[in-house]
Amino acid sequence: MKKLVLLLFTLICSLSTMAQKLEQGSFAVLNGVKLVNTEMEFVSVHGMSEADFSEYEKDWKEDKPQIVDFFITRANIPLEGLVILGSFPKAAYTLKVTVNAISEKGNYDCDVTLLDAGRSVLARLSGVCAKGGTWGTKLNLIKDGARHTGKKLGEALRAEIKKAK
């Protein structure tokens, strides 16, 4: 029985790390880079555009910076100082996180693009997904999802950067 549980646990862990897919390029240019500017674009929140969602959920405008901060803070933890993501407009590289969808439960589906100073695409990672929360208001579920997805992104970036060394 223990072997079966261990096998299932290993299978689930390996599936979650394989969910992200490097679509284009390489994150090798980030080796030795300390600061990476990070931008987030929200395409669809609960099936609505960000503008429509902000009309529907009045607290969105004041909570959005906190959501972005949760995401970036959690992404930096697994990166362990390999690079530091944040608001660094003068950085040589920008990591653009496109949030394709946030479900009612706070589940995220994101694509990540690495851009150089001229906004040329250097690498693209798709399918960065994670679950949201289990209970709370819509914004609390979105915040939980930001934390979980940020962690997934950090793990995926760490793997890509280390693979490129």
mmCIF file with all atom_site columns, C-alpha atoms in Angstrom:
data_model
loop_
_atom_site.group_PDB
_atom_site.id
_atom_site.type_symbol
_atom_site.label_atom_id
_atom_site.label_alt_id
_atom_site.label_comp_id
_atom_site.label_asym_id
_atom_site.label_entity_id
_atom_site.label_seq_id
_atom_site.pdbx_PDB_ins_code
_atom_site.Cartn_x
_atom_site.Cartn_y
_atom_site.Cartn_z
_atom_site.occupancy
_atom_site.B_iso_or_equiv
_atom_site.pdbx_formal_charge
_atom_site.auth_seq_id
_atom_site.auth_comp_id
_atom_site.auth_asym_id
_atom_site.auth_atom_id
_atom_site.pdbx_PDB_model_num
ATOM 1   C CA . MET A 1 1   ? 0.000   0.000  0.000   1.00 0.00 ? 1   MET A CA 1
ATOM 2   C CA . LYS A 1 2   ? 2.836   2.401  0.875   1.00 0.00 ? 2   LYS A CA 1
ATOM 3   C CA . LYS A 1 3   ? 4.448   1.733  -2.498  1.00 0.00 ? 3   LYS A CA 1
ATOM 4   C CA . LEU A 1 4   ? 1.193   2.535  -4.284  1.00 0.00 ? 4   LEU A CA 1
ATOM 5   C CA . VAL A 1 5   ? 0.764   5.803  -2.391  1.00 0.00 ? 5   VAL A CA 1
ATOM 6   C CA . LEU A 1 6   ? 4.387   6.747  -3.101  1.00 0.00 ? 6   LEU A CA 1
ATOM 7   C CA . LEU A 1 7   ? 3.943   5.908  -6.781  1.00 0.00 ? 7   LEU A CA 1
ATOM 8   C CA . LEU A 1 8   ? 0.783   8.018  -7.035  1.00 0.00 ? 8   LEU A CA 1
ATOM 9   C CA . PHE A 1 9   ? 2.449   10.927 -5.227  1.00 0.00 ? 9   PHE A CA 1
ATOM 10  C CA . THR A 1 10  ? 5.443   10.774 -7.589  1.00 0.00 ? 10  THR A CA 1
ATOM 11  C CA . LEU A 1 11  ? 3.170   10.626 -10.623 1.00 0.00 ? 11  LEU A CA 1
ATOM 12  C CA . ILE A 1 12  ? 1.122   13.623 -9.498  1.00 0.00 ? 12  ILE A CA 1
ATOM 13  C CA . CYS A 1 13  ? 4.257   15.669 -8.748  1.00 0.00 ? 13  CYS A CA 1
ATOM 14  C CA . SER A 1 14  ? 5.799   14.848 -12.107 1.00 0.00 ? 14  SER A CA 1
ATOM 15  C CA . LEU A 1 15  ? 2.616   15.789 -13.956 1.00 0.00 ? 15  LEU A CA 1
ATOM 16  C CA . SER A 1 16  ? 2.446   19.161 -12.251 1.00 0.00 ? 16  SER A CA 1
ATOM 17  C CA . THR A 1 17  ? 6.029   20.004 -13.226 1.00 0.00 ? 17  THR A CA 1
ATOM 18  C CA . MET A 1 18  ? 5.449   18.926 -16.817 1.00 0.00 ? 18  MET A CA 1
ATOM 19  C CA . ALA A 1 19  ? 2.418   21.172 -17.213 1.00 0.00 ? 19  ALA A CA 1
ATOM 20  C CA . GLN A 1 20  ? 4.506   24.152 -18.266 1.00 0.00 ? 20  GLN A CA 1
ATOM 21  C CA . LYS A 1 21  ? 5.873   24.037 -21.779 1.00 0.00 ? 21  LYS A CA 1
ATOM 22  C CA . LEU A 1 22  ? 8.744   26.045 -23.226 1.00 0.00 ? 22  LEU A CA 1
ATOM 23  C CA . GLU A 1 23  ? 7.239   27.195 -26.513 1.00 0.00 ? 23  GLU A CA 1
ATOM 24  C CA . GLN A 1 24  ? 10.073  29.338 -27.816 1.00 0.00 ? 24  GLN A CA 1
ATOM 25  C CA . GLY A 1 25  ? 13.630  30.382 -27.037 1.00 0.00 ? 25  GLY A CA 1
ATOM 26  C CA . SER A 1 26  ? 15.544  29.932 -23.819 1.00 0.00 ? 26  SER A CA 1
ATOM 27  C CA . PHE A 1 27  ? 15.789  31.580 -20.430 1.00 0.00 ? 27  PHE A CA 1
ATOM 28  C CA . ALA A 1 28  ? 19.599  31.129 -20.519 1.00 0.00 ? 28  ALA A CA 1
ATOM 29  C CA . VAL A 1 29  ? 20.086  34.903 -20.875 1.00 0.00 ? 29  VAL A CA 1
ATOM 30  C CA . LEU A 1 30  ? 18.911  35.254 -17.265 1.00 0.00 ? 30  LEU A CA 1
ATOM 31  C CA . ASN A 1 31  ? 22.035  33.478 -15.966 1.00 0.00 ? 31  ASN A CA 1
ATOM 32  C CA . GLY A 1 32  ? 23.932  36.130 -14.032 1.00 0.00 ? 32  GLY A CA 1
ATOM 33  C CA . VAL A 1 33  ? 21.111  38.689 -14.293 1.00 0.00 ? 33  VAL A CA 1
ATOM 34  C CA . LYS A 1 34  ? 19.952  39.911 -10.898 1.00 0.00 ? 34  LYS A CA 1
ATOM 35  C CA . LEU A 1 35  ? 16.846  42.038 -11.579 1.00 0.00 ? 35  LEU A CA 1
ATOM 36  C CA . VAL A 1 36  ? 14.033  41.298 -14.037 1.00 0.00 ? 36  VAL A CA 1
ATOM 37  C CA . ASN A 1 37  ? 11.163  43.711 -14.566 1.00 0.00 ? 37  ASN A CA 1
ATOM 38  C CA . THR A 1 38  ? 7.809   41.959 -14.269 1.00 0.00 ? 38  THR A CA 1
ATOM 39  C CA . GLU A 1 39  ? 4.523   43.010 -15.880 1.00 0.00 ? 39  GLU A CA 1
ATOM 40  C CA . MET A 1 40  ? 1.130   41.339 -15.517 1.00 0.00 ? 40  MET A CA 1
ATOM 41  C CA . GLU A 1 41  ? -1.722  41.567 -17.991 1.00 0.00 ? 41  GLU A CA 1
ATOM 42  C CA . PHE A 1 42  ? -5.145  40.176 -17.079 1.00 0.00 ? 42  PHE A CA 1
ATOM 43  C CA . VAL A 1 43  ? -7.013  39.022 -20.204 1.00 0.00 ? 43  VAL A CA 1
ATOM 44  C CA . SER A 1 44  ? -10.005 37.271 -18.623 1.00 0.00 ? 44  SER A CA 1
ATOM 45  C CA . VAL A 1 45  ? -11.217 37.319 -15.029 1.00 0.00 ? 45  VAL A CA 1
ATOM 46  C CA . HIS A 1 46  ? -14.292 35.162 -14.351 1.00 0.00 ? 46  HIS A CA 1
ATOM 47  C CA . GLY A 1 47  ? -15.058 35.142 -18.073 1.00 0.00 ? 47  GLY A CA 1
ATOM 48  C CA . MET A 1 48  ? -14.971 38.945 -18.344 1.00 0.00 ? 48  MET A CA 1
ATOM 49  C CA . SER A 1 49  ? -12.368 41.375 -19.586 1.00 0.00 ? 49  SER A CA 1
ATOM 50  C CA . GLU A 1 50  ? -10.432 43.134 -16.843 1.00 0.00 ? 50  GLU A CA 1
ATOM 51  C CA . ALA A 1 51  ? -12.380 46.351 -17.519 1.00 0.00 ? 51  ALA A CA 1
ATOM 52  C CA . ASP A 1 52  ? -15.728 44.549 -17.233 1.00 0.00 ? 52  ASP A CA 1
ATOM 53  C CA . PHE A 1 53  ? -14.620 42.691 -14.106 1.00 0.00 ? 53  PHE A CA 1
ATOM 54  C CA . SER A 1 54  ? -13.545 45.945 -12.445 1.00 0.00 ? 54  SER A CA 1
ATOM 55  C CA . GLU A 1 55  ? -17.059 47.295 -13.069 1.00 0.00 ? 55  GLU A CA 1
ATOM 56  C CA . TYR A 1 56  ? -18.561 44.124 -11.595 1.00 0.00 ? 56  TYR A CA 1
ATOM 57  C CA . GLU A 1 57  ? -16.143 43.815 -8.651  1.00 0.00 ? 57  GLU A CA 1
ATOM 58  C CA . LYS A 1 58  ? -15.640 47.341 -7.319  1.00 0.00 ? 58  LYS A CA 1
ATOM 59  C CA . ASP A 1 59  ? -12.673 46.355 -5.098  1.00 0.00 ? 59  ASP A CA 1
ATOM 60  C CA . TRP A 1 60  ? -10.628 45.110 -8.072  1.00 0.00 ? 60  TRP A CA 1
ATOM 61  C CA . LYS A 1 61  ? -8.823  48.419 -8.640  1.00 0.00 ? 61  LYS A CA 1
ATOM 62  C CA . GLU A 1 62  ? -7.587  48.645 -5.058  1.00 0.00 ? 62  GLU A CA 1
ATOM 63  C CA . ASP A 1 63  ? -6.879  44.895 -4.714  1.00 0.00 ? 63  ASP A CA 1
ATOM 64  C CA . LYS A 1 64  ? -5.078  44.408 -8.057  1.00 0.00 ? 64  LYS A CA 1
ATOM 65  C CA . PRO A 1 65  ? -1.688  45.785 -6.851  1.00 0.00 ? 65  PRO A CA 1
ATOM 66  C CA . GLN A 1 66  ? -1.847  43.442 -3.861  1.00 0.00 ? 66  GLN A CA 1
ATOM 67  C CA . ILE A 1 67  ? -2.674  40.494 -6.148  1.00 0.00 ? 67  ILE A CA 1
ATOM 68  C CA . VAL A 1 68  ? 0.307   41.311 -8.380  1.00 0.00 ? 68  VAL A CA 1
ATOM 69  C CA . ASP A 1 69  ? 2.509   41.648 -5.281  1.00 0.00 ? 69  ASP A CA 1
ATOM 70  C CA . PHE A 1 70  ? 1.358   38.242 -3.954  1.00 0.00 ? 70  PHE A CA 1
ATOM 71  C CA . PHE A 1 71  ? 2.154   36.678 -7.337  1.00 0.00 ? 71  PHE A CA 1
ATOM 72  C CA . ILE A 1 72  ? 5.636   38.201 -7.643  1.00 0.00 ? 72  ILE A CA 1
ATOM 73  C CA . THR A 1 73  ? 6.565   37.620 -3.990  1.00 0.00 ? 73  THR A CA 1
ATOM 74  C CA . ARG A 1 74  ? 5.662   33.931 -4.249  1.00 0.00 ? 74  ARG A CA 1
ATOM 75  C CA . ALA A 1 75  ? 7.496   33.565 -7.571  1.00 0.00 ? 75  ALA A CA 1
ATOM 76  C CA . ASN A 1 76  ? 10.698  34.895 -5.993  1.00 0.00 ? 76  ASN A CA 1
ATOM 77  C CA . ILE A 1 77  ? 10.748  32.279 -3.207  1.00 0.00 ? 77  ILE A CA 1
ATOM 78  C CA . PRO A 1 78  ? 11.577  29.204 -5.359  1.00 0.00 ? 78  PRO A CA 1
ATOM 79  C CA . LEU A 1 79  ? 13.944  31.295 -7.498  1.00 0.00 ? 79  LEU A CA 1
ATOM 80  C CA . GLU A 1 80  ? 16.216  31.480 -4.439  1.00 0.00 ? 80  GLU A CA 1
ATOM 81  C CA . GLY A 1 81  ? 17.999  34.617 -5.686  1.00 0.00 ? 81  GLY A CA 1
ATOM 82  C CA . LEU A 1 82  ? 18.851  33.264 -9.161  1.00 0.00 ? 82  LEU A CA 1
ATOM 83  C CA . VAL A 1 83  ? 16.964  36.333 -10.390 1.00 0.00 ? 83  VAL A CA 1
ATOM 84  C CA . ILE A 1 84  ? 14.701  38.760 -8.577  1.00 0.00 ? 84  ILE A CA 1
ATOM 85  C CA . LEU A 1 85  ? 11.357  39.582 -10.172 1.00 0.00 ? 85  LEU A CA 1
ATOM 86  C CA . GLY A 1 86  ? 9.714   42.920 -9.452  1.00 0.00 ? 86  GLY A CA 1
ATOM 87  C CA . SER A 1 87  ? 9.032   46.421 -10.704 1.00 0.00 ? 87  SER A CA 1
ATOM 88  C CA . PHE A 1 88  ? 12.382  47.348 -12.236 1.00 0.00 ? 88  PHE A CA 1
ATOM 89  C CA . PRO A 1 89  ? 11.560  49.457 -15.342 1.00 0.00 ? 89  PRO A CA 1
ATOM 90  C CA . LYS A 1 90  ? 15.254  50.024 -16.147 1.00 0.00 ? 90  LYS A CA 1
ATOM 91  C CA . ALA A 1 91  ? 16.129  46.309 -16.061 1.00 0.00 ? 91  ALA A CA 1
ATOM 92  C CA . ALA A 1 92  ? 17.577  44.762 -19.212 1.00 0.00 ? 92  ALA A CA 1
ATOM 93  C CA . TYR A 1 93  ? 14.829  42.123 -19.368 1.00 0.00 ? 93  TYR A CA 1
ATOM 94  C CA . THR A 1 94  ? 11.082  42.085 -18.771 1.00 0.00 ? 94  THR A CA 1
ATOM 95  C CA . LEU A 1 95  ? 9.028   39.055 -17.829 1.00 0.00 ? 95  LEU A CA 1
ATOM 96  C CA . LYS A 1 96  ? 5.502   39.603 -19.131 1.00 0.00 ? 96  LYS A CA 1
ATOM 97  C CA . VAL A 1 97  ? 2.919   37.404 -17.428 1.00 0.00 ? 97  VAL A CA 1
ATOM 98  C CA . THR A 1 98  ? -0.278  37.143 -19.458 1.00 0.00 ? 98  THR A CA 1
ATOM 99  C CA . VAL A 1 99  ? -3.084  35.842 -17.267 1.00 0.00 ? 99  VAL A CA 1
ATOM 100 C CA . ASN A 1 100 ? -5.313  34.218 -19.890 1.00 0.00 ? 100 ASN A CA 1
ATOM 101 C CA . ALA A 1 101 ? -8.010  33.266 -17.406 1.00 0.00 ? 101 ALA A CA 1
ATOM 102 C CA . ILE A 1 102 ? -8.918  33.322 -13.742 1.00 0.00 ? 102 ILE A CA 1
ATOM 103 C CA . SER A 1 103 ? -11.836 31.020 -12.950 1.00 0.00 ? 103 SER A CA 1
ATOM 104 C CA . GLU A 1 104 ? -14.556 31.576 -10.346 1.00 0.00 ? 104 GLU A CA 1
ATOM 105 C CA . LYS A 1 105 ? -12.532 29.364 -7.968  1.00 0.00 ? 105 LYS A CA 1
ATOM 106 C CA . GLY A 1 106 ? -9.433  31.513 -8.476  1.00 0.00 ? 106 GLY A CA 1
ATOM 107 C CA . ASN A 1 107 ? -7.637  29.024 -10.743 1.00 0.00 ? 107 ASN A CA 1
ATOM 108 C CA . TYR A 1 108 ? -5.096  30.722 -13.022 1.00 0.00 ? 108 TYR A CA 1
ATOM 109 C CA . ASP A 1 109 ? -3.959  29.941 -16.566 1.00 0.00 ? 109 ASP A CA 1
ATOM 110 C CA . CYS A 1 110 ? -0.942  32.015 -17.632 1.00 0.00 ? 110 CYS A CA 1
ATOM 111 C CA . ASP A 1 111 ? 1.615   32.380 -20.389 1.00 0.00 ? 111 ASP A CA 1
ATOM 112 C CA . VAL A 1 112 ? 4.981   33.982 -19.674 1.00 0.00 ? 112 VAL A CA 1
ATOM 113 C CA . THR A 1 113 ? 7.115   35.863 -22.186 1.00 0.00 ? 113 THR A CA 1
ATOM 114 C CA . LEU A 1 114 ? 10.691  37.049 -21.664 1.00 0.00 ? 114 LEU A CA 1
ATOM 115 C CA . LEU A 1 115 ? 11.405  40.308 -23.493 1.00 0.00 ? 115 LEU A CA 1
ATOM 116 C CA . ASP A 1 116 ? 14.640  42.214 -24.011 1.00 0.00 ? 116 ASP A CA 1
ATOM 117 C CA . ALA A 1 117 ? 14.970  46.004 -23.686 1.00 0.00 ? 117 ALA A CA 1
ATOM 118 C CA . GLY A 1 118 ? 13.734  46.416 -27.284 1.00 0.00 ? 118 GLY A CA 1
ATOM 119 C CA . ARG A 1 119 ? 10.619  44.334 -26.454 1.00 0.00 ? 119 ARG A CA 1
ATOM 120 C CA . SER A 1 120 ? 11.772  41.448 -28.674 1.00 0.00 ? 120 SER A CA 1
ATOM 121 C CA . VAL A 1 121 ? 10.629  37.997 -27.552 1.00 0.00 ? 121 VAL A CA 1
ATOM 122 C CA . LEU A 1 122 ? 13.484  35.860 -26.222 1.00 0.00 ? 122 LEU A CA 1
ATOM 123 C CA . ALA A 1 123 ? 11.502  33.002 -24.660 1.00 0.00 ? 123 ALA A CA 1
ATOM 124 C CA . ARG A 1 124 ? 7.920   31.940 -24.124 1.00 0.00 ? 124 ARG A CA 1
ATOM 125 C CA . LEU A 1 125 ? 6.581   29.560 -21.475 1.00 0.00 ? 125 LEU A CA 1
ATOM 126 C CA . SER A 1 126 ? 2.957   28.450 -21.741 1.00 0.00 ? 126 SER A CA 1
ATOM 127 C CA . GLY A 1 127 ? 0.577   26.598 -19.462 1.00 0.00 ? 127 GLY A CA 1
ATOM 128 C CA . VAL A 1 128 ? 1.613   28.008 -16.100 1.00 0.00 ? 128 VAL A CA 1
ATOM 129 C CA . CYS A 1 129 ? -1.477  26.997 -14.129 1.00 0.00 ? 129 CYS A CA 1
ATOM 130 C CA . ALA A 1 130 ? -2.427  26.577 -10.495 1.00 0.00 ? 130 ALA A CA 1
ATOM 131 C CA . LYS A 1 131 ? -5.507  26.252 -8.344  1.00 0.00 ? 131 LYS A CA 1
ATOM 132 C CA . GLY A 1 132 ? -7.068  29.081 -6.414  1.00 0.00 ? 132 GLY A CA 1
ATOM 133 C CA . GLY A 1 133 ? -8.495  28.945 -2.925  1.00 0.00 ? 133 GLY A CA 1
ATOM 134 C CA . THR A 1 134 ? -11.126 26.736 -1.352  1.00 0.00 ? 134 THR A CA 1
ATOM 135 C CA . TRP A 1 135 ? -13.391 29.289 0.303   1.00 0.00 ? 135 TRP A CA 1
ATOM 136 C CA . GLY A 1 136 ? -13.797 33.027 0.683   1.00 0.00 ? 136 GLY A CA 1
ATOM 137 C CA . THR A 1 137 ? -14.806 35.990 -1.418  1.00 0.00 ? 137 THR A CA 1
ATOM 138 C CA . LYS A 1 138 ? -14.028 36.102 -5.129  1.00 0.00 ? 138 LYS A CA 1
ATOM 139 C CA . LEU A 1 139 ? -11.066 38.364 -4.509  1.00 0.00 ? 139 LEU A CA 1
ATOM 140 C CA . ASN A 1 140 ? -9.733  36.112 -1.734  1.00 0.00 ? 140 ASN A CA 1
ATOM 141 C CA . LEU A 1 141 ? -9.858  33.141 -4.119  1.00 0.00 ? 141 LEU A CA 1
ATOM 142 C CA . ILE A 1 142 ? -8.052  35.219 -6.756  1.00 0.00 ? 142 ILE A CA 1
ATOM 143 C CA . LYS A 1 143 ? -5.382  36.177 -4.193  1.00 0.00 ? 143 LYS A CA 1
ATOM 144 C CA . ASP A 1 144 ? -4.897  32.527 -3.209  1.00 0.00 ? 144 ASP A CA 1
ATOM 145 C CA . GLY A 1 145 ? -4.588  31.635 -6.889  1.00 0.00 ? 145 GLY A CA 1
ATOM 146 C CA . ALA A 1 146 ? -1.995  34.389 -7.358  1.00 0.00 ? 146 ALA A CA 1
ATOM 147 C CA . ARG A 1 147 ? 0.128   32.914 -4.575  1.00 0.00 ? 147 ARG A CA 1
ATOM 148 C CA . HIS A 1 148 ? -0.102  29.361 -5.942  1.00 0.00 ? 148 HIS A CA 1
ATOM 149 C CA . THR A 1 149 ? 0.513   30.389 -9.556  1.00 0.00 ? 149 THR A CA 1
ATOM 150 C CA . GLY A 1 150 ? 3.413   32.634 -8.582  1.00 0.00 ? 150 GLY A CA 1
ATOM 151 C CA . LYS A 1 151 ? 5.025   29.672 -6.850  1.00 0.00 ? 151 LYS A CA 1
ATOM 152 C CA . LYS A 1 152 ? 4.505   27.495 -9.961  1.00 0.00 ? 152 LYS A CA 1
ATOM 153 C CA . LEU A 1 153 ? 6.065   30.203 -12.127 1.00 0.00 ? 153 LEU A CA 1
ATOM 154 C CA . GLY A 1 154 ? 9.061   30.505 -9.812  1.00 0.00 ? 154 GLY A CA 1
ATOM 155 C CA . GLU A 1 155 ? 9.588   26.741 -9.893  1.00 0.00 ? 155 GLU A CA 1
ATOM 156 C CA . ALA A 1 156 ? 9.298   26.639 -13.693 1.00 0.00 ? 156 ALA A CA 1
ATOM 157 C CA . LEU A 1 157 ? 11.706  29.564 -14.158 1.00 0.00 ? 157 LEU A CA 1
ATOM 158 C CA . ARG A 1 158 ? 14.207  28.046 -11.731 1.00 0.00 ? 158 ARG A CA 1
ATOM 159 C CA . ALA A 1 159 ? 14.122  24.774 -13.687 1.00 0.00 ? 159 ALA A CA 1
ATOM 160 C CA . GLU A 1 160 ? 14.549  26.574 -17.032 1.00 0.00 ? 160 GLU A CA 1
ATOM 161 C CA . ILE A 1 161 ? 17.421  28.754 -15.789 1.00 0.00 ? 161 ILE A CA 1
ATOM 162 C CA . LYS A 1 162 ? 19.237  25.820 -14.167 1.00 0.00 ? 162 LYS A CA 1
ATOM 163 C CA . LYS A 1 163 ? 18.686  23.702 -17.281 1.00 0.00 ? 163 LYS A CA 1
ATOM 164 C CA . ALA A 1 164 ? 20.349  26.424 -19.353 1.00 0.00 ? 164 ALA A CA 1
ATOM 165 C CA . LYS A 1 165 ? 23.510  26.549 -17.175 1.00 0.00 ? 165 LYS A CA 1
#
